[in-house]
Every structure is written in structure tokens, then in C-alpha cells.
Amino acid sequence: MSVVCDDELVKLWKSEQASLRQQVVEEDTEVWQRCPAFSSLERVGGVDLSFIKGDDVSACAQLVVLSYPALEVLYEDSQMVTLTAPYVAGFLAFRETPFLLDALRRLERNQPQLLPQVVLVDGNGLFHYRGKSGEFGLACHLGVLSGIPCVGVAKNLLQVHGVTKNQEHQSQIAALLLKGGDCFPLTTASGRVLGKALRSSDTSTKPVYVSVGHKISLDTAVRLTHSCCRYRVPEPIRQADIRSREYLRIHFPPPGTTATEEGSVVDPQKEPVGEQ
DNA sequence: GCGACAG
DNA sequence: ATCTTGTCGC
């Protein structure tokens, strides 16, 4: 369906990604990151994009800033955007980053005092294909371009470097992730730890996959992620997801949902009285 | 041909 | 990402 050759696009992206990869800082650079309880950490950001169902170019780009450690929403920005880049596995960043950066810039312009000290990103950071030789994920991309510390938190395991979602992985989950905060390293065939599987709460069996985005170490990233979890998905990302979907629900309701629109007479078969 | 494929 | 209702459990 694409007019422009995707192969050419991906070539450009690979080179851009390799260039940015060199700018990733994989260590703790902030004072709060060194404190046992993250004292002096006051604001944690979360970002996400939600889409309208039949439309893969219209989306709501969401930025939220939560207080820490209370995890209450201090700031919220929903912005409808039109995506231009296709989704190509491994290159999610090129599709989403521009709009997340825009949101951070709007905040910096309007209420700089609310800028987050770290952003939790829906997706991977260094846990990525050929991470050592030039590829990285959305959390790194956004981190490098914004200069803000970022953490990648993926809900699904990206199978990379021999890290696979097989019996071995399932066994590790069952044997090692016994309570909230437990984790185990995601190690490549060559022995490099690219991320960690984390049991984010006592009540969730399925782990989340944490990796370094920018300006934070892996252990700090894991500890921070765990400390931001009320439920399985860290609260900043969860709130960004909830609020961007809510925005779409209100501003772009599915056809046949509004009382004022023609044909709003509900079908008693599909809309039985008493629903909602 | 078959499986994988963050969001 | 999105498609989707109920259902089992505390």
C-alpha cells in the first residue's frame, strides 16, 4: 500500500538509529537515581499513543506527569496527530517519537516546572535487535532526542538475540518471579544483559520487560518501574493509555453511539435495556 | 513453508 | 495498536 519504497525508508532509519545509538547514556546521571528511596524524585512522566480502530494514521498522543511517590496526575496533554511513518517491527520509534517529543516541548514551553525527571515509555529501550551494533528502541530514541532520562517498559517480549518466549522463559517466570519486584536478566546468546523481566506487582503473573532508555542504569530502571506500579502496567504508562483512549472515546465516538445522530434508535437485540 | 512481529 | 462479553475469583 505504500507509495514510497519501504526498503529505502528502512535503510535511512537504520543509519539514523545507528547514529543516535552512540549517544545513549546507559548509566545513572541524576542525583535521585542514587538514593535508596529516590528522594528528590518528584515527577515521573508517561507517554502513549492510542488509535482509532479502523484508522492507522490518526492517533491521540498522550503525555502525563505523575507526582512521586504518590503517583497522582499533575499534568495531562492529549493531542490528535496524523502519523506519516508506517509501523515496521524494530522501528517503532520513527513512527511515534516525533509526536511524543512535541508533547514534551509543549510542556517545556507552557509549564517547564512540571517537566518530568524521567519518562516511562511504552516499548523497549536497549532490549532490541542487534542492540550492540546500532539498533535500539523507542525509549532510547525519545531519551536521546529529548535529553530526559527514559525507561523502556514493554508488555510483550521481543524475541531477540536468542531470548525467546519458550519453555525456558516460562520456567524462569514460574521459578524466579515469586513476588512483586522479583526479576531476572534477559541475556543474549553472547551473554549480554539487555533488559530484565520484572514481576511488577504481587498480583500479576505476566512480567513486564524493562530496559534502559537513556541516562539511567538497568538496575535503577527496574527499581523505579517497580516503585511506579499499582497494577501490572506502571502507573504513568497506564494513565497515559487510559486518558488517550478516553480522549478518543469522547471526541471520536464510534458510529451509532451518539443520541443526537440519525439512526440512533438502538437495536434492542444488540443494545438490551439495562446496559451500562 | 512456518513462525515472529515492541506499539 | 485494535477486534471484544462474559466470566471466574477475591
Short mmCIF file of C-alpha atoms (C1' of nucleotides) in Angstrom, two decimals:
data_model
loop_
_atom_site.label_atom_id
_atom_site.label_comp_id
_atom_site.label_asym_id
_atom_site.label_seq_id
_atom_site.Cartn_x
_atom_site.Cartn_y
_atom_site.Cartn_z
CA MET A 1 0.00 0.00 0.00
CA SER A 2 2.97 2.31 0.38
CA VAL A 3 3.83 4.73 -2.39
CA VAL A 4 7.41 5.13 -1.26
CA CYS A 5 9.62 2.07 -1.18
CA ASP A 6 9.81 0.88 2.41
CA ASP A 7 13.21 -0.67 1.85
CA GLU A 8 14.72 2.72 1.15
CA LEU A 9 12.99 4.16 4.18
CA VAL A 10 14.30 1.40 6.43
CA LYS A 11 17.82 1.96 5.13
CA LEU A 12 17.62 5.57 6.17
CA TRP A 13 16.17 4.61 9.51
CA LYS A 14 18.93 2.10 10.20
CA SER A 15 21.60 4.67 9.64
CA GLU A 16 19.79 7.26 11.74
CA GLN A 17 19.29 4.71 14.51
CA ALA A 18 22.94 3.68 14.49
CA SER A 19 23.93 7.31 14.80
CA LEU A 20 21.65 8.01 17.73
CA ARG A 21 22.69 4.76 19.39
CA GLN A 22 26.10 6.24 20.10
CA GLN A 23 24.52 8.99 22.14
CA VAL A 24 22.70 6.72 24.57
CA VAL A 25 23.90 7.05 28.16
CA GLU A 26 23.50 3.73 29.97
CA GLU A 27 24.41 4.92 33.45
CA ASP A 28 22.73 6.82 36.24
CA THR A 29 23.32 10.51 35.72
CA GLU A 30 20.87 12.06 38.19
CA VAL A 31 21.23 12.54 41.91
CA TRP A 32 17.85 11.00 42.74
CA GLN A 33 18.83 7.78 41.00
CA ARG A 34 21.48 7.13 43.63
CA CYS A 35 19.13 7.46 46.60
CA PRO A 36 17.65 4.29 48.08
CA ALA A 37 14.15 5.78 48.19
CA PHE A 38 14.55 8.08 45.18
CA SER A 39 14.29 11.10 47.44
CA SER A 40 14.24 14.29 45.33
CA LEU A 41 12.34 12.46 42.61
CA GLU A 42 9.06 14.35 42.33
CA ARG A 43 7.73 13.91 38.79
CA VAL A 44 7.55 10.85 36.55
CA GLY A 45 6.24 11.07 33.00
CA GLY A 46 4.35 8.54 30.93
CA VAL A 47 3.69 8.54 27.19
CA ASP A 48 1.49 6.55 24.84
CA LEU A 49 -0.38 6.68 21.56
CA SER A 50 -3.89 5.34 21.06
CA PHE A 51 -5.51 4.72 17.72
CA ILE A 52 -8.98 4.85 16.31
CA LYS A 53 -9.96 1.34 15.33
CA GLY A 54 -10.18 1.34 11.57
CA ASP A 55 -7.55 4.05 11.14
CA ASP A 56 -3.83 3.55 11.49
CA VAL A 57 -2.76 7.13 10.87
CA SER A 58 -4.98 9.08 13.26
CA ALA A 59 -3.93 8.79 16.87
CA CYS A 60 -4.07 10.53 20.19
CA ALA A 61 -0.61 11.32 21.52
CA GLN A 62 -0.61 11.42 25.28
CA LEU A 63 1.77 12.78 27.89
CA VAL A 64 1.04 12.59 31.59
CA VAL A 65 3.17 13.66 34.51
CA LEU A 66 2.59 11.99 37.86
CA SER A 67 3.79 13.01 41.28
CA TYR A 68 6.26 10.72 43.01
CA PRO A 69 5.86 8.75 45.16
CA ALA A 70 2.12 9.45 45.39
CA LEU A 71 1.58 8.73 41.67
CA GLU A 72 -1.12 11.36 41.21
CA VAL A 73 -1.67 13.07 37.88
CA LEU A 74 -0.16 16.56 37.86
CA TYR A 75 -0.36 17.22 34.14
CA GLU A 76 -2.09 15.79 31.13
CA ASP A 77 -1.82 16.55 27.42
CA SER A 78 -3.89 14.85 24.72
CA GLN A 79 -3.20 15.80 21.12
CA MET A 80 -4.66 14.35 17.95
CA VAL A 81 -1.92 13.67 15.43
CA THR A 82 -1.58 12.25 11.93
CA LEU A 83 1.13 9.65 11.62
CA THR A 84 3.17 9.50 8.46
CA ALA A 85 5.56 6.62 9.07
CA PRO A 86 4.42 3.02 8.77
CA TYR A 87 4.84 0.56 11.62
CA VAL A 88 7.85 -1.59 10.91
CA ALA A 89 8.93 -4.02 13.61
CA GLY A 90 12.13 -2.66 15.07
CA PHE A 91 11.42 0.88 14.00
CA LEU A 92 8.51 1.88 16.16
CA ALA A 93 10.43 4.96 17.22
CA PHE A 94 10.27 6.53 13.79
CA ARG A 95 6.51 6.27 13.86
CA GLU A 96 5.87 7.62 17.34
CA THR A 97 8.78 9.68 18.61
CA PRO A 98 8.05 12.96 16.78
CA PHE A 99 4.68 13.33 18.49
CA LEU A 100 5.94 12.42 21.93
CA LEU A 101 8.74 14.95 21.54
CA ASP A 102 6.19 17.57 20.53
CA ALA A 103 4.26 16.89 23.71
CA LEU A 104 7.38 17.31 25.83
CA ARG A 105 8.19 20.56 24.04
CA ARG A 106 4.69 21.92 24.65
CA LEU A 107 5.12 21.20 28.32
CA GLU A 108 8.55 22.78 28.42
CA ARG A 109 7.14 25.91 26.79
CA ASN A 110 3.98 26.21 28.90
CA GLN A 111 4.84 24.77 32.30
CA PRO A 112 8.53 23.94 32.45
CA GLN A 113 8.32 23.46 36.19
CA LEU A 114 6.24 20.34 35.51
CA LEU A 115 8.72 18.66 33.19
CA PRO A 116 9.22 15.04 34.31
CA GLN A 117 12.59 13.97 35.70
CA VAL A 118 12.21 10.63 33.99
CA VAL A 119 9.78 9.21 31.43
CA LEU A 120 8.42 5.68 31.31
CA VAL A 121 7.91 4.68 27.70
CA ASP A 122 5.56 2.06 26.32
CA GLY A 123 8.06 -0.10 24.42
CA ASN A 124 11.70 -1.18 24.53
CA GLY A 125 14.95 0.65 25.03
CA LEU A 126 18.22 -1.23 24.63
CA PHE A 127 16.38 -4.53 24.63
CA HIS A 128 16.27 -4.64 20.90
CA TYR A 129 17.58 -6.32 17.78
CA ARG A 130 21.35 -6.09 17.49
CA GLY A 131 21.39 -3.59 20.32
CA LYS A 132 25.18 -3.67 20.42
CA SER A 133 25.66 -2.90 16.78
CA GLY A 134 23.44 0.05 16.28
CA GLU A 135 19.82 -0.69 16.96
CA PHE A 136 17.69 0.42 19.82
CA GLY A 137 14.08 1.04 20.73
CA LEU A 138 11.64 3.85 21.27
CA ALA A 139 12.72 4.59 24.84
CA CYS A 140 16.30 5.30 23.73
CA HIS A 141 15.20 7.29 20.74
CA LEU A 142 12.97 9.55 22.80
CA GLY A 143 15.59 9.80 25.53
CA VAL A 144 18.39 10.90 23.25
CA LEU A 145 16.28 13.42 21.36
CA SER A 146 14.71 14.89 24.49
CA GLY A 147 17.71 14.64 26.78
CA ILE A 148 15.41 13.37 29.54
CA PRO A 149 16.11 10.07 31.31
CA CYS A 150 13.85 7.37 29.83
CA VAL A 151 12.95 3.78 30.69
CA GLY A 152 11.51 1.24 28.27
CA VAL A 153 8.69 -0.92 29.62
CA ALA A 154 7.29 -3.45 27.15
CA LYS A 155 4.22 -5.56 27.84
CA ASN A 156 5.34 -8.27 25.46
CA LEU A 157 8.67 -9.99 24.97
CA LEU A 158 10.53 -9.08 21.85
CA GLN A 159 12.32 -12.23 20.70
CA VAL A 160 15.83 -11.13 20.06
CA HIS A 161 19.37 -12.47 20.29
CA GLY A 162 18.26 -15.90 21.33
CA VAL A 163 15.96 -14.57 24.02
CA THR A 164 12.79 -16.45 23.24
CA LYS A 165 9.42 -16.89 24.79
CA ASN A 166 9.88 -20.63 25.16
CA GLN A 167 9.59 -23.18 27.93
CA GLU A 168 12.82 -21.98 29.44
CA HIS A 169 11.44 -18.49 29.69
CA GLN A 170 8.17 -19.73 31.13
CA SER A 171 10.10 -21.77 33.68
CA GLN A 172 12.14 -18.78 34.76
CA ILE A 173 8.96 -16.79 35.25
CA ALA A 174 7.45 -19.51 37.40
CA ALA A 175 10.59 -20.18 39.41
CA LEU A 176 12.05 -16.73 39.85
CA LEU A 177 9.22 -14.20 39.79
CA LEU A 178 7.55 -15.07 43.07
CA LYS A 179 6.52 -11.62 44.24
CA GLY A 180 6.38 -8.02 43.13
CA GLY A 181 9.85 -6.66 42.46
CA ASP A 182 11.39 -10.00 41.54
CA CYS A 183 13.22 -10.02 38.24
CA PHE A 184 15.66 -11.92 36.09
CA PRO A 185 18.01 -10.78 33.36
CA LEU A 186 17.29 -11.10 29.66
CA THR A 187 20.61 -12.35 28.42
CA THR A 188 21.58 -12.70 24.79
CA ALA A 189 23.34 -15.68 23.29
CA SER A 190 26.57 -13.71 23.62
CA GLY A 191 25.98 -13.15 27.32
CA ARG A 192 24.96 -9.52 27.23
CA VAL A 193 22.15 -8.42 29.57
CA LEU A 194 19.86 -6.25 27.51
CA GLY A 195 16.97 -5.95 29.93
CA LYS A 196 15.09 -7.58 32.76
CA ALA A 197 11.82 -9.39 33.14
CA LEU A 198 10.06 -7.86 36.16
CA ARG A 199 7.12 -9.05 38.18
CA SER A 200 5.64 -5.62 38.66
CA SER A 201 3.18 -6.45 41.43
CA ASP A 202 2.32 -9.30 43.75
CA THR A 203 -0.91 -9.89 41.87
CA SER A 204 0.41 -10.12 38.31
CA THR A 205 1.90 -13.26 36.89
CA LYS A 206 2.87 -11.95 33.48
CA PRO A 207 6.04 -9.88 33.72
CA VAL A 208 6.85 -6.59 32.07
CA TYR A 209 10.13 -6.19 30.22
CA VAL A 210 12.30 -3.31 31.38
CA SER A 211 15.30 -1.89 29.59
CA VAL A 212 17.48 1.19 29.63
CA GLY A 213 16.26 4.09 27.57
CA HIS A 214 18.65 6.90 28.40
CA LYS A 215 20.50 8.36 31.36
CA ILE A 216 19.64 5.55 33.75
CA SER A 217 21.16 2.18 34.67
CA LEU A 218 19.25 -1.05 34.20
CA ASP A 219 19.02 -1.79 37.92
CA THR A 220 17.74 1.70 38.66
CA ALA A 221 15.27 1.42 35.79
CA VAL A 222 13.90 -1.81 37.22
CA ARG A 223 13.67 -0.42 40.75
CA LEU A 224 11.94 2.72 39.50
CA THR A 225 9.50 0.78 37.37
CA HIS A 226 8.54 -1.42 40.27
CA SER A 227 8.05 1.59 42.53
CA CYS A 228 5.63 3.10 39.99
CA CYS A 229 3.35 0.06 39.84
CA ARG A 230 -0.06 -0.10 41.43
CA TYR A 231 -1.05 -2.70 38.86
CA ARG A 232 0.87 -4.65 36.25
CA VAL A 233 1.50 -1.68 33.96
CA PRO A 234 3.39 1.17 35.64
CA GLU A 235 1.00 3.96 36.60
CA PRO A 236 2.46 6.67 34.31
CA ILE A 237 2.07 4.48 31.23
CA ARG A 238 -1.26 3.16 32.42
CA GLN A 239 -2.63 6.66 32.92
CA ALA A 240 -1.34 7.77 29.52
CA ASP A 241 -3.09 4.78 27.97
CA ILE A 242 -6.36 5.29 29.85
CA ARG A 243 -6.51 9.01 29.14
CA SER A 244 -5.64 8.81 25.46
CA ARG A 245 -8.34 6.18 24.96
CA GLU A 246 -10.79 8.29 26.90
CA TYR A 247 -9.97 11.25 24.67
CA LEU A 248 -10.76 9.19 21.57
CA ARG A 249 -13.95 7.87 23.13
CA ILE A 250 -15.22 11.39 23.74
CA HIS A 251 -14.02 13.15 20.60
CA PHE A 252 -14.28 10.31 18.08
CA PRO A 253 -17.15 8.11 19.23
CA PRO A 254 -17.81 5.00 17.16
CA PRO A 255 -20.67 5.42 14.68
CA GLY A 256 -24.13 4.91 16.13
CA THR A 257 -23.21 5.88 19.65
CA THR A 258 -24.48 9.44 19.89
CA ALA A 259 -28.07 10.25 20.93
CA THR A 260 -28.32 13.20 18.52
CA GLU A 261 -27.22 11.41 15.41
CA GLU A 262 -29.50 9.95 12.80
CA GLY A 263 -30.26 6.30 13.25
CA SER A 264 -29.60 6.47 16.95
CA VAL A 265 -32.53 4.18 17.65
CA VAL A 266 -30.86 1.30 19.34
CA ASP A 267 -31.37 -2.22 18.21
CA PRO A 268 -32.96 -4.00 21.17
CA GLN A 269 -31.08 -7.13 20.14
CA LYS A 270 -27.68 -5.53 20.38
CA GLU A 271 -28.43 -2.85 22.97
CA PRO A 272 -30.61 -4.50 25.59
CA VAL A 273 -32.17 -2.20 28.17
CA GLY A 274 -30.26 -2.03 31.33
CA GLU A 275 -26.83 -1.95 29.80
CA GLN A 276 -24.20 0.40 31.18
"C1'" DG B 1 6.70 -23.30 4.29
"C1'" DC B 2 6.41 -21.61 9.28
"C1'" DG B 3 6.93 -18.63 12.98
"C1'" DA B 4 7.75 -13.97 14.67
"C1'" DC B 5 6.34 -9.22 14.51
"C1'" DA B 6 7.61 -3.55 20.98
"C1'" DG B 7 3.20 -0.39 19.50
"C1'" DA C 1 -2.27 -0.55 18.10
"C1'" DT C 2 -7.32 -2.73 17.57
"C1'" DC C 3 -11.01 -6.54 17.08
"C1'" DT C 4 -14.42 -7.96 22.01
"C1'" DT C 5 -18.51 -10.30 26.73
"C1'" DG C 6 -18.60 -12.65 29.80
"C1'" DT C 7 -16.70 -14.75 33.48
"C1'" DC C 8 -14.10 -16.58 37.33
"C1'" DG C 9 -12.26 -15.11 41.71
"C1'" DC C 10 -11.38 -12.31 45.90
#
